[in-house]
Amino acid sequence: MIARPGEEGWVPVCAAVVLLALGSGCSKQALDPTSDRARGGGGGSGGAGSGVISGTGGVDYSSCPPPLAAGGHPGSVTNGRDGNATAGAPTFIAGPPIAMPFNPQLVATADLNGDGRPDLVTAAESVSVALNTGGGAFASHVDYPLTNLTATSMAIGDVNGDAAPDIVVGGDWAPRITVLMNAGAGTFATVGSYDAEGFSSAVALGDINGDGALDLIVANIRSGDSNQNGDLVVLLNDTRGTFGAGAHYPAGVEPRSVAVGDLDGDGRLDVAVGGNCGGAVLLNQGGGRLGAATLYPGQEASAAVADLDGDHKPDLVLTSYGAWNVGVMMNMGGGRFGSAVDNPVEAAISTSVADVDGDGRPDLVVGTETIHDVSVLLNKGGGSFGAPLNYSTGAGYSVAVDDLNSDGKIDIAVAGGQMAAIVLANTSH
């Protein structure tokens, strides 16, 4: 169970940390604002305060500490914490902190103002937006208060078809989902909320019925009909940004995270869920309807989907914060998944996927709950991964991956911590 504010085990976090990849020769992976990667890692959530990074000339790293290599020790690259040198591991360098309000636990990136640069979004008692001013610098944050809600989940995508990404927020076992519409230039207006008919734990956006509009998918840790197991709810978009009544689907025990992708190759988006007893997959039957859940038993987990072995079929990643493990399940075709291959990561709680070392293979970027590290597992090919490379950031609960300084390499944004930003200075290529 994730500790909530005021409970034992709760770790307050007070700033966003940005890890910017430096080096040369890496290839950029484009990010779709509606994807899991655009909304950041699952499992975390997100004031008065003011932004620290501003201006348009980029970040001055001349006063920053030396590059931070895996293991958290400047100038050394280690395989996890065992001290053994690891050739080719990415390294990072610290930039200035980006102050964000209300101890944010959620972080996401997306180009909110249409300037071609990904902006930074965190959420807690407010949604806070820091626009990217270029070179890895960000303007002071603008806050959008949430009414009677502390955010524990967030998704970003264009829900009303105006080509500007909007923000959808759910939170803290709340029954309602809040939608913030993009009013232009990266500013937002709260346009209303929707009843998820239960106690929400996660939100996602995806076109479930194939009409070209993003629908709203909500994981309820408890259902409104007193179903203690919770369920999955799909609210279809009327194509103008208004969502209809929800259709409910059993999805295992206490769903806690949700991800979307075409898991069976039929051209329709399916849904993967991480819950209290492992994962579940619900295949799209057409017409906006999902089929019965196929359960993959395991530990309490968050879910992500991505093609990890290059076979053009999205694979399933279940990050178990009960077992401190990142399980990789390869897609066997037809929406069926093989047994999980375990990748132990201390205090693992959420995973984002991106090619951080520029070899063309997607790697795993793991947020941690208690040790305040970000762990990177490099893809060795065929869907297998190396041992975790750990980077001390003072935070790590929620991670997002994007090219934040427009140098063609994937950077990492981390929710929380009171340290300086960390920059991934990739000196291996």
PDB file of N, CA and C in Angstrom, residues 319-366:
ATOM      1  N   THR A 319       5.619  -2.822 -12.457  1.00  0.00           N
ATOM      2  CA  THR A 319       6.542  -2.414 -11.407  1.00  0.00           C
ATOM      3  C   THR A 319       5.905  -2.690 -10.060  1.00  0.00           C
ATOM      4  N   SER A 320       6.494  -3.602  -9.306  1.00  0.00           N
ATOM      5  CA  SER A 320       5.923  -4.023  -8.032  1.00  0.00           C
ATOM      6  C   SER A 320       6.606  -3.308  -6.888  1.00  0.00           C
ATOM      7  N   TYR A 321       5.867  -2.393  -6.243  1.00  0.00           N
ATOM      8  CA  TYR A 321       6.439  -1.698  -5.095  1.00  0.00           C
ATOM      9  C   TYR A 321       6.286  -2.515  -3.828  1.00  0.00           C
ATOM     10  N   GLY A 322       5.601  -3.659  -3.907  1.00  0.00           N
ATOM     11  CA  GLY A 322       5.573  -4.576  -2.781  1.00  0.00           C
ATOM     12  C   GLY A 322       6.791  -5.483  -2.775  1.00  0.00           C
ATOM     13  N   ALA A 323       7.253  -5.859  -3.973  1.00  0.00           N
ATOM     14  CA  ALA A 323       8.372  -6.802  -4.093  1.00  0.00           C
ATOM     15  C   ALA A 323       9.661  -6.132  -4.555  1.00  0.00           C
ATOM     16  N   TRP A 324       9.653  -4.795  -4.767  1.00  0.00           N
ATOM     17  CA  TRP A 324      10.838  -4.078  -5.250  1.00  0.00           C
ATOM     18  C   TRP A 324      11.348  -4.741  -6.531  1.00  0.00           C
ATOM     19  N   ASN A 325      10.488  -4.782  -7.520  1.00  0.00           N
ATOM     20  CA  ASN A 325      10.817  -5.519  -8.729  1.00  0.00           C
ATOM     21  C   ASN A 325      10.146  -4.873  -9.939  1.00  0.00           C
ATOM     22  N   VAL A 326      10.837  -4.893 -11.072  1.00  0.00           N
ATOM     23  CA  VAL A 326      10.260  -4.490 -12.354  1.00  0.00           C
ATOM     24  C   VAL A 326      10.142  -5.747 -13.204  1.00  0.00           C
ATOM     25  N   GLY A 327       8.905  -6.199 -13.398  1.00  0.00           N
ATOM     26  CA  GLY A 327       8.662  -7.409 -14.173  1.00  0.00           C
ATOM     27  C   GLY A 327       8.372  -7.087 -15.627  1.00  0.00           C
ATOM     28  N   VAL A 328       9.067  -7.743 -16.541  1.00  0.00           N
ATOM     29  CA  VAL A 328       8.894  -7.542 -17.982  1.00  0.00           C
ATOM     30  C   VAL A 328       8.218  -8.767 -18.567  1.00  0.00           C
ATOM     31  N   MET A 329       7.064  -8.543 -19.223  1.00  0.00           N
ATOM     32  CA  MET A 329       6.291  -9.631 -19.816  1.00  0.00           C
ATOM     33  C   MET A 329       6.206  -9.392 -21.320  1.00  0.00           C
ATOM     34  N   MET A 330       6.781 -10.294 -22.087  1.00  0.00           N
ATOM     35  CA  MET A 330       6.837 -10.121 -23.527  1.00  0.00           C
ATOM     36  C   MET A 330       5.499 -10.486 -24.163  1.00  0.00           C
ATOM     37  N   ASN A 331       5.128  -9.722 -25.192  1.00  0.00           N
ATOM     38  CA  ASN A 331       3.887  -9.934 -25.931  1.00  0.00           C
ATOM     39  C   ASN A 331       4.050 -11.138 -26.857  1.00  0.00           C
ATOM     40  N   MET A 332       3.222 -12.153 -26.637  1.00  0.00           N
ATOM     41  CA  MET A 332       3.309 -13.387 -27.416  1.00  0.00           C
ATOM     42  C   MET A 332       2.412 -13.354 -28.645  1.00  0.00           C
ATOM     43  N   GLY A 333       1.701 -12.240 -28.849  1.00  0.00           N
ATOM     44  CA  GLY A 333       0.762 -12.127 -29.950  1.00  0.00           C
ATOM     45  C   GLY A 333      -0.663 -12.332 -29.489  1.00  0.00           C
ATOM     46  N   GLY A 334      -1.578 -11.661 -30.147  1.00  0.00           N
ATOM     47  CA  GLY A 334      -2.979 -11.807 -29.807  1.00  0.00           C
ATOM     48  C   GLY A 334      -3.352 -11.247 -28.455  1.00  0.00           C
ATOM     49  N   GLY A 335      -2.512 -10.365 -27.919  1.00  0.00           N
ATOM     50  CA  GLY A 335      -2.795  -9.781 -26.617  1.00  0.00           C
ATOM     51  C   GLY A 335      -2.470 -10.690 -25.458  1.00  0.00           C
ATOM     52  N   ARG A 336      -1.689 -11.757 -25.708  1.00  0.00           N
ATOM     53  CA  ARG A 336      -1.268 -12.671 -24.657  1.00  0.00           C
ATOM     54  C   ARG A 336       0.176 -12.357 -24.259  1.00  0.00           C
ATOM     55  N   PHE A 337       0.485 -12.543 -22.992  1.00  0.00           N
ATOM     56  CA  PHE A 337       1.806 -12.187 -22.486  1.00  0.00           C
ATOM     57  C   PHE A 337       2.445 -13.368 -21.783  1.00  0.00           C
ATOM     58  N   GLY A 338       3.770 -13.475 -21.944  1.00  0.00           N
ATOM     59  CA  GLY A 338       4.518 -14.537 -21.309  1.00  0.00           C
ATOM     60  C   GLY A 338       4.760 -14.267 -19.839  1.00  0.00           C
ATOM     61  N   SER A 339       5.430 -15.194 -19.205  1.00  0.00           N
ATOM     62  CA  SER A 339       5.748 -15.049 -17.786  1.00  0.00           C
ATOM     63  C   SER A 339       6.683 -13.869 -17.574  1.00  0.00           C
ATOM     64  N   ALA A 340       6.550 -13.260 -16.419  1.00  0.00           N
ATOM     65  CA  ALA A 340       7.357 -12.086 -16.113  1.00  0.00           C
ATOM     66  C   ALA A 340       8.810 -12.472 -15.882  1.00  0.00           C
ATOM     67  N   VAL A 341       9.712 -11.694 -16.458  1.00  0.00           N
ATOM     68  CA  VAL A 341      11.129 -11.776 -16.150  1.00  0.00           C
ATOM     69  C   VAL A 341      11.427 -10.686 -15.138  1.00  0.00           C
ATOM     70  N   ASP A 342      11.910 -11.078 -13.977  1.00  0.00           N
ATOM     71  CA  ASP A 342      12.081 -10.132 -12.874  1.00  0.00           C
ATOM     72  C   ASP A 342      13.387  -9.354 -12.996  1.00  0.00           C
ATOM     73  N   ASN A 343      13.297  -8.070 -12.675  1.00  0.00           N
ATOM     74  CA  ASN A 343      14.450  -7.184 -12.606  1.00  0.00           C
ATOM     75  C   ASN A 343      14.402  -6.461 -11.267  1.00  0.00           C
ATOM     76  N   PRO A 344      15.087  -6.975 -10.245  1.00  0.00           N
ATOM     77  CA  PRO A 344      15.017  -6.354  -8.914  1.00  0.00           C
ATOM     78  C   PRO A 344      15.561  -4.930  -8.922  1.00  0.00           C
ATOM     79  N   VAL A 345      14.772  -4.019  -8.353  1.00  0.00           N
ATOM     80  CA  VAL A 345      15.181  -2.621  -8.196  1.00  0.00           C
ATOM     81  C   VAL A 345      14.738  -2.165  -6.810  1.00  0.00           C
ATOM     82  N   GLU A 346      15.675  -1.756  -5.996  1.00  0.00           N
ATOM     83  CA  GLU A 346      15.345  -1.367  -4.634  1.00  0.00           C
ATOM     84  C   GLU A 346      14.327  -0.229  -4.609  1.00  0.00           C
ATOM     85  N   ALA A 347      13.237  -0.427  -3.854  1.00  0.00           N
ATOM     86  CA  ALA A 347      12.199   0.581  -3.621  1.00  0.00           C
ATOM     87  C   ALA A 347      11.489   1.011  -4.894  1.00  0.00           C
ATOM     88  N   ALA A 348      11.510   0.178  -5.950  1.00  0.00           N
ATOM     89  CA  ALA A 348      10.862   0.531  -7.219  1.00  0.00           C
ATOM     90  C   ALA A 348       9.381   0.800  -7.018  1.00  0.00           C
ATOM     91  N   ILE A 349       8.880   1.869  -7.671  1.00  0.00           N
ATOM     92  CA  ILE A 349       7.459   2.191  -7.540  1.00  0.00           C
ATOM     93  C   ILE A 349       6.811   2.581  -8.857  1.00  0.00           C
ATOM     94  N   SER A 350       7.573   3.071  -9.830  1.00  0.00           N
ATOM     95  CA  SER A 350       6.992   3.450 -11.122  1.00  0.00           C
ATOM     96  C   SER A 350       8.069   3.360 -12.187  1.00  0.00           C
ATOM     97  N   THR A 351       7.650   3.117 -13.432  1.00  0.00           N
ATOM     98  CA  THR A 351       8.609   2.975 -14.527  1.00  0.00           C
ATOM     99  C   THR A 351       8.140   3.746 -15.752  1.00  0.00           C
ATOM    100  N   SER A 352       9.065   4.510 -16.341  1.00  0.00           N
ATOM    101  CA  SER A 352       8.864   5.113 -17.651  1.00  0.00           C
ATOM    102  C   SER A 352       9.835   4.454 -18.626  1.00  0.00           C
ATOM    103  N   VAL A 353       9.549   4.566 -19.908  1.00  0.00           N
ATOM    104  CA  VAL A 353      10.336   3.866 -20.919  1.00  0.00           C
ATOM    105  C   VAL A 353      10.846   4.863 -21.945  1.00  0.00           C
ATOM    106  N   ALA A 354      12.162   4.820 -22.216  1.00  0.00           N
ATOM    107  CA  ALA A 354      12.759   5.696 -23.229  1.00  0.00           C
ATOM    108  C   ALA A 354      14.159   5.198 -23.538  1.00  0.00           C
ATOM    109  N   ASP A 355      14.662   5.534 -24.713  1.00  0.00           N
ATOM    110  CA  ASP A 355      16.029   5.181 -25.107  1.00  0.00           C
ATOM    111  C   ASP A 355      16.985   6.235 -24.540  1.00  0.00           C
ATOM    112  N   VAL A 356      17.514   6.012 -23.356  1.00  0.00           N
ATOM    113  CA  VAL A 356      18.349   7.029 -22.725  1.00  0.00           C
ATOM    114  C   VAL A 356      19.807   6.939 -23.143  1.00  0.00           C
ATOM    115  N   ASP A 357      20.250   5.806 -23.710  1.00  0.00           N
ATOM    116  CA  ASP A 357      21.661   5.701 -24.099  1.00  0.00           C
ATOM    117  C   ASP A 357      21.861   5.771 -25.603  1.00  0.00           C
ATOM    118  N   GLY A 358      20.790   6.016 -26.359  1.00  0.00           N
ATOM    119  CA  GLY A 358      20.926   6.296 -27.783  1.00  0.00           C
ATOM    120  C   GLY A 358      21.290   5.113 -28.648  1.00  0.00           C
ATOM    121  N   ASP A 359      21.009   3.881 -28.193  1.00  0.00           N
ATOM    122  CA  ASP A 359      21.342   2.722 -29.010  1.00  0.00           C
ATOM    123  C   ASP A 359      20.155   2.217 -29.814  1.00  0.00           C
ATOM    124  N   GLY A 360      19.037   2.951 -29.759  1.00  0.00           N
ATOM    125  CA  GLY A 360      17.857   2.564 -30.511  1.00  0.00           C
ATOM    126  C   GLY A 360      16.946   1.595 -29.801  1.00  0.00           C
ATOM    127  N   ARG A 361      17.315   1.194 -28.577  1.00  0.00           N
ATOM    128  CA  ARG A 361      16.477   0.275 -27.807  1.00  0.00           C
ATOM    129  C   ARG A 361      15.916   1.003 -26.591  1.00  0.00           C
ATOM    130  N   PRO A 362      14.624   0.842 -26.287  1.00  0.00           N
ATOM    131  CA  PRO A 362      14.036   1.523 -25.139  1.00  0.00           C
ATOM    132  C   PRO A 362      14.532   0.940 -23.820  1.00  0.00           C
ATOM    133  N   ASP A 363      14.917   1.805 -22.913  1.00  0.00           N
ATOM    134  CA  ASP A 363      15.405   1.426 -21.593  1.00  0.00           C
ATOM    135  C   ASP A 363      14.326   1.706 -20.550  1.00  0.00           C
ATOM    136  N   LEU A 364      14.522   1.203 -19.344  1.00  0.00           N
ATOM    137  CA  LEU A 364      13.579   1.396 -18.249  1.00  0.00           C
ATOM    138  C   LEU A 364      14.140   2.429 -17.280  1.00  0.00           C
ATOM    139  N   VAL A 365      13.344   3.439 -16.978  1.00  0.00           N
ATOM    140  CA  VAL A 365      13.715   4.485 -16.024  1.00  0.00           C
ATOM    141  C   VAL A 365      12.763   4.356 -14.841  1.00  0.00           C
ATOM    142  N   VAL A 366      13.295   4.013 -13.680  1.00  0.00           N
ATOM    143  CA  VAL A 366      12.485   3.593 -12.541  1.00  0.00           C
ATOM    144  C   VAL A 366      12.557   4.620 -11.416  1.00  0.00           C
TER     145      VAL A 366
END
